[in-house]
């Protein structure tokens, strides 16, 4: 069995303009310790992440502890947001129609396609191993929706304030056979 521990990043500096380089807040850095505490007793074989700073920084202490490099993959990045793309009305529109996106933004279907492409490669390259994947709220939600078509906007909104958030997905080959939510820290989402 392959175990993938998806780690949604800790609280970022919401006012930071550049999404790719957005750092964690001081609280976010402290909160990343729960990720380390959870992972330290596991046997982690590899670390993957979105190339975004907040995702890498949330799992960095854990990767250092295990003496592993973090492998970044552009396909694991967060949804590109366009004009006025991060508000509850837009969340609902995108989850109601997975092909809908605002000007300059990505749809749920677009994000899901590339995140599933990355996950397929990770599963292929790590059979019967334990892997950590640093991720984002929407990116992770599209993966959860791929395996459970009932996962929608309400489920996305349930986890939007969980930063960091660790969920384990267990696989036999490429077939999902188990899912366990492990831990999270409640933080207010800000657009």
Short mmCIF file of N, CA and C in Angstrom, two decimals:
data_model
loop_
_atom_site.label_atom_id
_atom_site.label_comp_id
_atom_site.label_asym_id
_atom_site.label_seq_id
_atom_site.Cartn_x
_atom_site.Cartn_y
_atom_site.Cartn_z
N UNK A 1 0.84 -1.19 0.00
CA UNK A 1 0.00 0.00 0.00
C UNK A 1 0.89 1.25 0.00
N UNK A 2 0.49 2.23 -0.77
CA UNK A 2 1.17 3.52 -0.82
C UNK A 2 0.37 4.51 0.01
N UNK A 3 1.06 5.20 0.91
CA UNK A 3 0.41 6.21 1.75
C UNK A 3 0.89 7.59 1.29
N UNK A 4 -0.07 8.45 0.99
CA UNK A 4 0.26 9.83 0.63
C UNK A 4 -0.32 10.74 1.71
N UNK A 5 0.54 11.48 2.38
CA UNK A 5 0.11 12.46 3.36
C UNK A 5 0.09 13.82 2.68
N UNK A 6 -1.10 14.31 2.37
CA UNK A 6 -1.25 15.63 1.78
C UNK A 6 -1.24 16.66 2.90
N UNK A 7 -0.39 17.65 2.77
CA UNK A 7 -0.27 18.71 3.77
C UNK A 7 -0.63 20.03 3.13
N UNK A 8 -1.82 20.51 3.48
CA UNK A 8 -2.20 21.85 3.02
C UNK A 8 -1.37 22.83 3.85
N UNK A 9 -0.84 23.84 3.22
CA UNK A 9 0.09 24.78 3.87
C UNK A 9 -0.51 25.47 5.10
N UNK A 10 0.36 25.96 5.95
CA UNK A 10 -0.03 26.75 7.12
C UNK A 10 -0.43 28.16 6.66
N UNK A 11 -0.81 28.98 7.63
CA UNK A 11 -1.34 30.31 7.33
C UNK A 11 -0.31 31.19 6.61
N UNK A 12 -0.68 31.72 5.43
CA UNK A 12 0.23 32.59 4.69
C UNK A 12 -0.04 34.07 4.99
N UNK A 13 0.88 34.89 4.56
CA UNK A 13 0.71 36.35 4.61
C UNK A 13 -0.26 36.74 3.50
N UNK A 14 -1.52 36.90 3.83
CA UNK A 14 -2.56 37.13 2.82
C UNK A 14 -2.36 38.42 2.03
N UNK A 15 -1.74 39.42 2.64
CA UNK A 15 -1.56 40.70 1.95
C UNK A 15 -0.41 40.66 0.94
N UNK A 16 0.40 39.60 0.97
CA UNK A 16 1.53 39.46 0.05
C UNK A 16 0.98 39.31 -1.36
N UNK A 17 1.43 40.13 -2.28
CA UNK A 17 0.85 40.16 -3.63
C UNK A 17 1.20 38.93 -4.49
N UNK A 18 2.46 38.53 -4.50
CA UNK A 18 2.88 37.45 -5.39
C UNK A 18 2.54 36.10 -4.78
N UNK A 19 1.62 35.39 -5.41
CA UNK A 19 1.13 34.11 -4.90
C UNK A 19 2.25 33.09 -4.75
N UNK A 20 3.16 33.07 -5.70
CA UNK A 20 4.23 32.07 -5.72
C UNK A 20 5.21 32.24 -4.55
N UNK A 21 5.49 33.47 -4.17
CA UNK A 21 6.50 33.72 -3.12
C UNK A 21 5.87 34.07 -1.77
N UNK A 22 4.54 33.99 -1.65
CA UNK A 22 3.84 34.35 -0.42
C UNK A 22 4.38 33.51 0.75
N UNK A 23 4.92 34.16 1.78
CA UNK A 23 5.48 33.43 2.91
C UNK A 23 4.40 33.07 3.95
N UNK A 24 4.79 32.25 4.90
CA UNK A 24 3.94 31.97 6.05
C UNK A 24 4.00 33.13 7.02
N UNK A 25 2.92 33.31 7.77
CA UNK A 25 2.95 34.27 8.87
C UNK A 25 3.80 33.68 9.99
N UNK A 26 4.10 34.49 11.00
CA UNK A 26 4.79 33.97 12.18
C UNK A 26 4.01 32.83 12.81
N UNK A 27 2.68 33.00 12.91
CA UNK A 27 1.83 31.93 13.44
C UNK A 27 1.87 30.71 12.54
N UNK A 28 1.87 30.94 11.24
CA UNK A 28 1.94 29.83 10.29
C UNK A 28 3.20 29.01 10.46
N UNK A 29 4.32 29.71 10.68
CA UNK A 29 5.60 29.00 10.92
C UNK A 29 5.51 28.16 12.18
N UNK A 30 4.93 28.72 13.24
CA UNK A 30 4.77 27.96 14.49
C UNK A 30 3.82 26.79 14.30
N UNK A 31 2.72 27.03 13.59
CA UNK A 31 1.72 25.98 13.37
C UNK A 31 2.25 24.82 12.54
N UNK A 32 3.27 25.07 11.73
CA UNK A 32 3.87 23.99 10.93
C UNK A 32 4.46 22.90 11.82
N UNK A 33 4.69 23.23 13.10
CA UNK A 33 5.21 22.23 14.03
C UNK A 33 4.26 21.05 14.20
N UNK A 34 2.94 21.26 14.02
CA UNK A 34 2.04 20.11 14.16
C UNK A 34 2.24 19.13 13.02
N UNK A 35 2.66 19.64 11.87
CA UNK A 35 2.96 18.75 10.74
C UNK A 35 4.17 17.90 11.10
N UNK A 36 5.21 18.55 11.60
CA UNK A 36 6.42 17.83 12.01
C UNK A 36 6.09 16.80 13.10
N UNK A 37 5.33 17.20 14.12
CA UNK A 37 4.99 16.28 15.22
C UNK A 37 4.22 15.07 14.70
N UNK A 38 3.35 15.29 13.75
CA UNK A 38 2.59 14.17 13.18
C UNK A 38 3.49 13.25 12.35
N UNK A 39 4.37 13.82 11.55
CA UNK A 39 5.17 13.03 10.60
C UNK A 39 6.40 12.37 11.22
N UNK A 40 6.93 12.90 12.30
CA UNK A 40 8.24 12.46 12.79
C UNK A 40 8.33 10.98 13.13
N UNK A 41 7.23 10.35 13.47
CA UNK A 41 7.24 8.92 13.81
C UNK A 41 6.90 8.01 12.63
N UNK A 42 6.70 8.62 11.46
CA UNK A 42 6.38 7.86 10.25
C UNK A 42 7.67 7.45 9.56
N UNK A 43 7.54 6.63 8.54
CA UNK A 43 8.69 6.28 7.70
C UNK A 43 8.47 6.94 6.34
N UNK A 44 8.91 8.17 6.22
CA UNK A 44 8.65 8.94 4.99
C UNK A 44 9.77 8.71 3.99
N UNK A 45 9.38 8.28 2.79
CA UNK A 45 10.35 7.97 1.74
C UNK A 45 10.64 9.14 0.82
N UNK A 46 9.67 10.06 0.66
CA UNK A 46 9.86 11.16 -0.29
C UNK A 46 8.95 12.32 0.07
N UNK A 47 9.39 13.52 -0.30
CA UNK A 47 8.63 14.75 -0.11
C UNK A 47 8.46 15.42 -1.46
N UNK A 48 7.22 15.74 -1.80
CA UNK A 48 6.89 16.49 -3.01
C UNK A 48 6.15 17.75 -2.58
N UNK A 49 6.16 18.75 -3.44
CA UNK A 49 5.43 19.96 -3.10
C UNK A 49 5.12 20.78 -4.33
N UNK A 50 4.09 21.58 -4.18
CA UNK A 50 3.88 22.72 -5.05
C UNK A 50 5.15 23.57 -4.97
N UNK A 51 5.49 24.28 -6.02
CA UNK A 51 6.68 25.14 -5.96
C UNK A 51 6.44 26.43 -5.17
N UNK A 52 5.24 26.62 -4.65
CA UNK A 52 4.93 27.85 -3.92
C UNK A 52 5.57 27.80 -2.54
N UNK A 53 6.15 28.93 -2.14
CA UNK A 53 6.93 29.03 -0.91
C UNK A 53 6.16 28.53 0.32
N UNK A 54 4.91 28.91 0.47
CA UNK A 54 4.16 28.53 1.68
C UNK A 54 4.00 27.03 1.81
N UNK A 55 3.86 26.33 0.69
CA UNK A 55 3.73 24.87 0.74
C UNK A 55 5.05 24.21 1.10
N UNK A 56 6.12 24.67 0.48
CA UNK A 56 7.43 24.10 0.78
C UNK A 56 7.83 24.39 2.22
N UNK A 57 7.59 25.62 2.69
CA UNK A 57 7.99 25.98 4.04
C UNK A 57 7.22 25.20 5.11
N UNK A 58 5.99 24.83 4.82
CA UNK A 58 5.18 24.08 5.80
C UNK A 58 5.75 22.68 6.05
N UNK A 59 6.37 22.09 5.04
CA UNK A 59 6.92 20.73 5.20
C UNK A 59 8.44 20.71 5.31
N UNK A 60 9.09 21.87 5.27
CA UNK A 60 10.56 21.93 5.24
C UNK A 60 11.22 21.28 6.46
N UNK A 61 10.72 21.57 7.67
CA UNK A 61 11.33 20.99 8.87
C UNK A 61 11.22 19.46 8.86
N UNK A 62 10.11 18.97 8.37
CA UNK A 62 9.92 17.51 8.29
C UNK A 62 10.88 16.90 7.28
N UNK A 63 11.02 17.53 6.13
CA UNK A 63 11.95 17.02 5.11
C UNK A 63 13.37 17.03 5.65
N UNK A 64 13.76 18.09 6.34
CA UNK A 64 15.10 18.17 6.95
C UNK A 64 15.30 17.04 7.95
N UNK A 65 14.30 16.79 8.77
CA UNK A 65 14.37 15.73 9.79
C UNK A 65 14.66 14.37 9.15
N UNK A 66 14.02 14.11 8.03
CA UNK A 66 14.19 12.83 7.34
C UNK A 66 15.38 12.83 6.38
N UNK A 67 16.05 13.98 6.26
CA UNK A 67 17.20 14.07 5.36
C UNK A 67 16.81 13.95 3.89
N UNK A 68 15.65 14.47 3.54
CA UNK A 68 15.13 14.36 2.17
C UNK A 68 15.02 15.74 1.53
N UNK A 69 15.26 15.79 0.24
CA UNK A 69 14.99 16.99 -0.53
C UNK A 69 13.50 17.06 -0.82
N UNK A 70 13.01 18.26 -1.04
CA UNK A 70 11.62 18.44 -1.47
C UNK A 70 11.62 18.55 -2.99
N UNK A 71 10.93 17.63 -3.63
CA UNK A 71 10.81 17.62 -5.09
C UNK A 71 9.61 18.50 -5.46
N UNK A 72 9.85 19.55 -6.22
CA UNK A 72 8.74 20.42 -6.60
C UNK A 72 8.19 20.02 -7.96
N UNK A 73 6.91 20.28 -8.13
CA UNK A 73 6.23 19.94 -9.37
C UNK A 73 5.24 21.07 -9.68
N UNK A 74 5.40 21.70 -10.82
CA UNK A 74 4.51 22.80 -11.23
C UNK A 74 3.05 22.36 -11.27
N UNK A 75 2.80 21.10 -11.59
CA UNK A 75 1.42 20.62 -11.67
C UNK A 75 0.73 20.63 -10.31
N UNK A 76 1.48 20.68 -9.22
CA UNK A 76 0.90 20.69 -7.87
C UNK A 76 0.57 22.10 -7.38
N UNK A 77 0.82 23.11 -8.20
CA UNK A 77 0.59 24.48 -7.75
C UNK A 77 -0.90 24.75 -7.52
N UNK A 78 -1.16 25.85 -6.84
CA UNK A 78 -2.53 26.25 -6.55
C UNK A 78 -3.22 26.79 -7.80
N UNK A 79 -4.51 26.91 -7.74
CA UNK A 79 -5.32 27.45 -8.82
C UNK A 79 -4.91 28.89 -9.10
N UNK A 80 -4.72 29.18 -10.37
CA UNK A 80 -4.46 30.57 -10.77
C UNK A 80 -5.76 31.34 -10.60
N UNK A 81 -5.70 32.40 -9.82
CA UNK A 81 -6.91 33.20 -9.64
C UNK A 81 -6.88 34.40 -10.57
N UNK A 82 -8.03 34.71 -11.07
CA UNK A 82 -8.16 35.88 -11.93
C UNK A 82 -8.78 37.03 -11.15
N UNK A 83 -9.40 37.93 -11.86
CA UNK A 83 -10.02 39.11 -11.26
C UNK A 83 -11.17 38.68 -10.34
N UNK A 84 -11.12 39.14 -9.11
CA UNK A 84 -12.16 38.84 -8.10
C UNK A 84 -12.45 37.35 -7.99
N UNK A 85 -11.40 36.53 -8.05
CA UNK A 85 -11.59 35.08 -8.06
C UNK A 85 -11.69 34.41 -6.71
N UNK A 86 -11.36 35.12 -5.62
CA UNK A 86 -11.38 34.48 -4.31
C UNK A 86 -12.45 35.10 -3.41
N UNK A 87 -13.70 34.72 -3.68
CA UNK A 87 -14.80 35.10 -2.79
C UNK A 87 -15.82 33.97 -2.82
N UNK A 88 -16.68 33.95 -1.83
CA UNK A 88 -17.58 32.81 -1.68
C UNK A 88 -18.52 32.62 -2.87
N UNK A 89 -18.95 33.71 -3.50
CA UNK A 89 -19.79 33.59 -4.69
C UNK A 89 -19.06 32.90 -5.83
N UNK A 90 -17.80 33.25 -6.02
CA UNK A 90 -17.00 32.61 -7.07
C UNK A 90 -16.68 31.16 -6.73
N UNK A 91 -16.44 30.88 -5.44
CA UNK A 91 -16.21 29.48 -5.05
C UNK A 91 -17.40 28.64 -5.48
N UNK A 92 -18.60 29.11 -5.16
CA UNK A 92 -19.82 28.36 -5.47
C UNK A 92 -19.97 28.18 -6.99
N UNK A 93 -19.73 29.22 -7.76
CA UNK A 93 -19.85 29.13 -9.22
C UNK A 93 -18.90 28.06 -9.79
N UNK A 94 -17.66 28.07 -9.31
CA UNK A 94 -16.68 27.12 -9.82
C UNK A 94 -17.03 25.68 -9.43
N UNK A 95 -17.51 25.49 -8.21
CA UNK A 95 -17.85 24.13 -7.79
C UNK A 95 -19.15 23.65 -8.43
N UNK A 96 -20.05 24.57 -8.77
CA UNK A 96 -21.28 24.19 -9.48
C UNK A 96 -20.98 23.80 -10.93
N UNK A 97 -20.00 24.46 -11.53
CA UNK A 97 -19.62 24.19 -12.90
C UNK A 97 -18.09 24.10 -12.96
N UNK A 98 -17.57 22.89 -12.96
CA UNK A 98 -16.12 22.67 -12.88
C UNK A 98 -15.35 23.27 -14.05
N UNK A 99 -16.03 23.66 -15.11
CA UNK A 99 -15.35 24.28 -16.25
C UNK A 99 -15.39 25.81 -16.21
N UNK A 100 -16.12 26.35 -15.24
CA UNK A 100 -16.22 27.81 -15.12
C UNK A 100 -14.94 28.39 -14.51
N UNK A 101 -14.51 29.51 -15.06
CA UNK A 101 -13.42 30.27 -14.43
C UNK A 101 -13.55 31.74 -14.79
N UNK A 102 -13.11 32.56 -13.86
CA UNK A 102 -13.11 34.00 -14.09
C UNK A 102 -12.00 34.34 -15.08
N UNK A 103 -12.05 35.54 -15.64
CA UNK A 103 -11.02 35.98 -16.58
C UNK A 103 -9.65 35.91 -15.92
N UNK A 104 -8.74 35.21 -16.58
CA UNK A 104 -7.38 35.09 -16.07
C UNK A 104 -7.20 34.01 -15.02
N UNK A 105 -8.27 33.31 -14.67
CA UNK A 105 -8.20 32.27 -13.65
C UNK A 105 -8.36 30.88 -14.23
N UNK A 106 -8.17 29.89 -13.38
CA UNK A 106 -8.34 28.49 -13.78
C UNK A 106 -9.63 27.92 -13.22
N UNK A 107 -10.19 26.98 -13.93
CA UNK A 107 -11.38 26.27 -13.47
C UNK A 107 -10.97 25.11 -12.57
N UNK A 108 -11.94 24.56 -11.86
CA UNK A 108 -11.71 23.36 -11.04
C UNK A 108 -11.20 22.23 -11.94
N UNK A 109 -11.80 22.07 -13.12
CA UNK A 109 -11.39 20.99 -14.04
C UNK A 109 -9.93 21.15 -14.46
N UNK A 110 -9.50 22.37 -14.72
CA UNK A 110 -8.11 22.61 -15.14
C UNK A 110 -7.13 22.26 -14.01
N UNK A 111 -7.46 22.68 -12.80
CA UNK A 111 -6.60 22.41 -11.65
C UNK A 111 -6.57 20.91 -11.37
N UNK A 112 -7.73 20.28 -11.45
CA UNK A 112 -7.81 18.84 -11.20
C UNK A 112 -6.98 18.04 -12.20
N UNK A 113 -7.04 18.42 -13.46
CA UNK A 113 -6.31 17.69 -14.49
C UNK A 113 -4.81 17.68 -14.20
N UNK A 114 -4.24 18.83 -13.88
CA UNK A 114 -2.80 18.85 -13.66
C UNK A 114 -2.40 18.25 -12.32
N UNK A 115 -3.23 18.43 -11.28
CA UNK A 115 -2.91 17.82 -9.99
C UNK A 115 -3.00 16.29 -10.07
N UNK A 116 -3.96 15.78 -10.82
CA UNK A 116 -4.07 14.33 -10.97
C UNK A 116 -2.93 13.78 -11.82
N UNK A 117 -2.47 14.56 -12.78
CA UNK A 117 -1.30 14.15 -13.56
C UNK A 117 -0.09 13.99 -12.64
N UNK A 118 0.10 14.96 -11.74
CA UNK A 118 1.22 14.89 -10.79
C UNK A 118 1.04 13.71 -9.83
N UNK A 119 -0.15 13.52 -9.30
CA UNK A 119 -0.39 12.42 -8.36
C UNK A 119 -0.17 11.07 -9.03
N UNK A 120 -0.59 10.93 -10.27
CA UNK A 120 -0.38 9.67 -11.00
C UNK A 120 1.10 9.34 -11.09
N UNK A 121 1.92 10.33 -11.38
CA UNK A 121 3.38 10.12 -11.44
C UNK A 121 3.95 9.78 -10.06
N UNK A 122 3.48 10.46 -9.04
CA UNK A 122 3.96 10.19 -7.67
C UNK A 122 3.63 8.75 -7.28
N UNK A 123 2.41 8.32 -7.57
CA UNK A 123 2.01 6.95 -7.24
C UNK A 123 2.83 5.93 -8.04
N UNK A 124 3.08 6.22 -9.30
CA UNK A 124 3.86 5.31 -10.14
C UNK A 124 5.30 5.18 -9.64
N UNK A 125 5.86 6.28 -9.15
CA UNK A 125 7.27 6.29 -8.73
C UNK A 125 7.49 5.89 -7.28
N UNK A 126 6.41 5.68 -6.52
CA UNK A 126 6.55 5.42 -5.08
C UNK A 126 5.66 4.29 -4.60
N UNK A 127 5.64 3.19 -5.33
CA UNK A 127 4.79 2.04 -4.98
C UNK A 127 5.19 1.52 -3.60
N UNK A 128 4.18 1.35 -2.74
CA UNK A 128 4.34 0.81 -1.38
C UNK A 128 5.24 1.67 -0.50
N UNK A 129 5.28 2.96 -0.76
CA UNK A 129 6.07 3.88 0.06
C UNK A 129 5.15 4.86 0.77
N UNK A 130 5.77 5.67 1.66
CA UNK A 130 5.05 6.74 2.34
C UNK A 130 5.60 8.07 1.85
N UNK A 131 4.70 8.93 1.38
CA UNK A 131 5.10 10.15 0.70
C UNK A 131 4.33 11.33 1.29
N UNK A 132 4.99 12.47 1.39
CA UNK A 132 4.36 13.72 1.81
C UNK A 132 4.24 14.61 0.58
N UNK A 133 3.06 15.24 0.42
CA UNK A 133 2.84 16.18 -0.67
C UNK A 133 2.37 17.51 -0.08
N UNK A 134 3.18 18.55 -0.24
CA UNK A 134 2.81 19.90 0.18
C UNK A 134 1.87 20.50 -0.85
N UNK A 135 0.70 20.96 -0.39
CA UNK A 135 -0.33 21.36 -1.32
C UNK A 135 -1.10 22.58 -0.84
N UNK A 136 -2.22 22.86 -1.51
CA UNK A 136 -3.07 24.02 -1.28
C UNK A 136 -4.52 23.58 -1.15
N UNK A 137 -5.36 24.49 -0.67
CA UNK A 137 -6.76 24.16 -0.44
C UNK A 137 -7.53 23.73 -1.67
N UNK A 138 -7.48 24.53 -2.73
CA UNK A 138 -8.22 24.17 -3.94
C UNK A 138 -7.57 22.99 -4.65
N UNK A 139 -6.25 22.99 -4.74
CA UNK A 139 -5.55 21.88 -5.39
C UNK A 139 -5.91 20.55 -4.73
N UNK A 140 -5.82 20.51 -3.40
CA UNK A 140 -6.17 19.29 -2.66
C UNK A 140 -7.64 18.94 -2.86
N UNK A 141 -8.50 19.92 -2.83
CA UNK A 141 -9.94 19.67 -2.99
C UNK A 141 -10.26 19.04 -4.34
N UNK A 142 -9.53 19.42 -5.39
CA UNK A 142 -9.79 18.82 -6.70
C UNK A 142 -9.39 17.35 -6.71
N UNK A 143 -8.35 17.00 -5.97
CA UNK A 143 -7.94 15.59 -5.86
C UNK A 143 -9.01 14.82 -5.09
N UNK A 144 -9.47 15.37 -3.98
CA UNK A 144 -10.51 14.70 -3.20
C UNK A 144 -11.78 14.52 -4.03
N UNK A 145 -12.12 15.53 -4.85
CA UNK A 145 -13.29 15.43 -5.73
C UNK A 145 -13.10 14.37 -6.81
N UNK A 146 -11.89 14.17 -7.28
CA UNK A 146 -11.63 13.15 -8.30
C UNK A 146 -12.05 11.77 -7.80
N UNK A 147 -11.77 11.49 -6.53
CA UNK A 147 -12.08 10.18 -5.96
C UNK A 147 -13.47 10.11 -5.34
N UNK A 148 -14.05 11.26 -5.05
CA UNK A 148 -15.40 11.31 -4.47
C UNK A 148 -16.14 12.45 -5.16
N UNK A 149 -16.92 12.10 -6.17
CA UNK A 149 -17.62 13.13 -6.96
C UNK A 149 -18.58 13.95 -6.11
N UNK A 150 -18.96 13.45 -4.93
CA UNK A 150 -19.82 14.20 -4.02
C UNK A 150 -19.10 15.31 -3.28
N UNK A 151 -17.77 15.32 -3.34
CA UNK A 151 -17.00 16.39 -2.69
C UNK A 151 -17.21 17.66 -3.49
N UNK A 152 -17.80 18.68 -2.84
CA UNK A 152 -18.12 19.90 -3.55
C UNK A 152 -17.80 21.15 -2.76
N UNK A 153 -18.52 22.21 -3.04
CA UNK A 153 -18.23 23.51 -2.45
C UNK A 153 -18.33 23.48 -0.93
N UNK A 154 -19.36 22.84 -0.38
CA UNK A 154 -19.50 22.80 1.08
C UNK A 154 -18.31 22.10 1.73
N UNK A 155 -17.81 21.05 1.08
CA UNK A 155 -16.63 20.33 1.61
C UNK A 155 -15.38 21.22 1.51
N UNK A 156 -15.24 21.91 0.39
CA UNK A 156 -14.14 22.84 0.22
C UNK A 156 -14.19 23.93 1.30
N UNK A 157 -15.37 24.49 1.54
CA UNK A 157 -15.51 25.54 2.55
C UNK A 157 -15.28 25.01 3.96
N UNK A 158 -15.54 23.72 4.19
CA UNK A 158 -15.28 23.12 5.51
C UNK A 158 -13.80 23.15 5.84
N UNK A 159 -12.93 22.98 4.82
CA UNK A 159 -11.49 22.91 5.08
C UNK A 159 -10.75 24.21 4.77
N UNK A 160 -11.47 25.22 4.28
CA UNK A 160 -10.80 26.45 3.82
C UNK A 160 -10.02 27.14 4.95
N UNK A 161 -10.48 27.01 6.18
CA UNK A 161 -9.83 27.65 7.31
C UNK A 161 -8.84 26.73 8.03
N UNK A 162 -8.55 25.57 7.49
CA UNK A 162 -7.62 24.62 8.12
C UNK A 162 -6.24 24.80 7.52
N UNK A 163 -5.36 25.45 8.30
CA UNK A 163 -4.02 25.77 7.83
C UNK A 163 -3.02 25.61 8.97
N UNK A 164 -2.21 24.60 9.00
CA UNK A 164 -2.12 23.50 8.05
C UNK A 164 -3.20 22.45 8.28
N UNK A 165 -3.25 21.51 7.35
CA UNK A 165 -4.22 20.42 7.37
C UNK A 165 -3.52 19.20 6.79
N UNK A 166 -3.60 18.06 7.50
CA UNK A 166 -2.98 16.82 7.03
C UNK A 166 -4.07 15.77 6.82
N UNK A 167 -4.12 15.24 5.61
CA UNK A 167 -5.03 14.15 5.28
C UNK A 167 -4.24 13.05 4.57
N UNK A 168 -4.50 11.83 4.96
CA UNK A 168 -3.82 10.66 4.38
C UNK A 168 -4.74 9.97 3.38
N UNK A 169 -4.22 9.71 2.20
CA UNK A 169 -4.92 8.90 1.21
C UNK A 169 -4.07 7.65 0.98
N UNK A 170 -4.69 6.48 1.08
CA UNK A 170 -4.01 5.20 0.90
C UNK A 170 -4.41 4.58 -0.43
N UNK A 171 -3.43 4.04 -1.13
CA UNK A 171 -3.64 3.53 -2.48
C UNK A 171 -3.10 2.11 -2.62
N UNK A 172 -3.81 1.30 -3.37
CA UNK A 172 -3.32 0.03 -3.92
C UNK A 172 -3.19 0.30 -5.40
N UNK A 173 -1.96 0.41 -5.88
CA UNK A 173 -1.75 0.86 -7.26
C UNK A 173 -2.25 2.28 -7.37
N UNK A 174 -3.18 2.53 -8.32
CA UNK A 174 -3.75 3.87 -8.44
C UNK A 174 -5.18 3.94 -7.88
N UNK A 175 -5.58 2.90 -7.16
CA UNK A 175 -6.93 2.84 -6.61
C UNK A 175 -6.93 3.31 -5.15
N UNK A 176 -7.76 4.31 -4.85
CA UNK A 176 -7.88 4.81 -3.49
C UNK A 176 -8.59 3.76 -2.63
N UNK A 177 -7.95 3.37 -1.52
CA UNK A 177 -8.54 2.36 -0.64
C UNK A 177 -8.78 2.86 0.78
N UNK A 178 -8.32 4.07 1.10
CA UNK A 178 -8.54 4.60 2.43
C UNK A 178 -8.27 6.09 2.50
N UNK A 179 -8.94 6.75 3.45
CA UNK A 179 -8.78 8.19 3.64
C UNK A 179 -8.94 8.50 5.12
N UNK A 180 -7.96 9.23 5.70
CA UNK A 180 -8.03 9.59 7.11
C UNK A 180 -7.59 11.04 7.28
N UNK A 181 -8.45 11.86 7.88
CA UNK A 181 -8.06 13.22 8.25
C UNK A 181 -7.31 13.14 9.57
N UNK A 182 -6.10 13.69 9.61
CA UNK A 182 -5.29 13.55 10.82
C UNK A 182 -5.28 14.78 11.71
N UNK A 183 -4.97 15.95 11.19
CA UNK A 183 -4.86 17.12 12.06
C UNK A 183 -4.99 18.40 11.25
N UNK A 184 -5.33 19.46 11.95
CA UNK A 184 -5.41 20.77 11.33
C UNK A 184 -5.37 21.85 12.40
N UNK A 185 -5.07 23.07 11.97
CA UNK A 185 -5.16 24.25 12.82
C UNK A 185 -6.16 25.19 12.17
N UNK A 186 -7.12 25.64 12.94
CA UNK A 186 -8.16 26.54 12.43
C UNK A 186 -7.63 27.97 12.35
N UNK A 187 -7.60 28.52 11.16
CA UNK A 187 -7.18 29.90 10.90
C UNK A 187 -8.20 30.53 9.95
N UNK A 188 -8.41 31.82 10.08
CA UNK A 188 -9.38 32.48 9.22
C UNK A 188 -8.82 32.66 7.81
N UNK A 189 -9.59 32.20 6.81
CA UNK A 189 -9.22 32.42 5.41
C UNK A 189 -9.48 33.89 5.09
N UNK A 190 -8.52 34.51 4.44
CA UNK A 190 -8.68 35.89 3.99
C UNK A 190 -8.37 35.93 2.51
N UNK A 191 -9.18 36.67 1.75
CA UNK A 191 -8.92 36.74 0.32
C UNK A 191 -7.91 37.77 -0.04
#
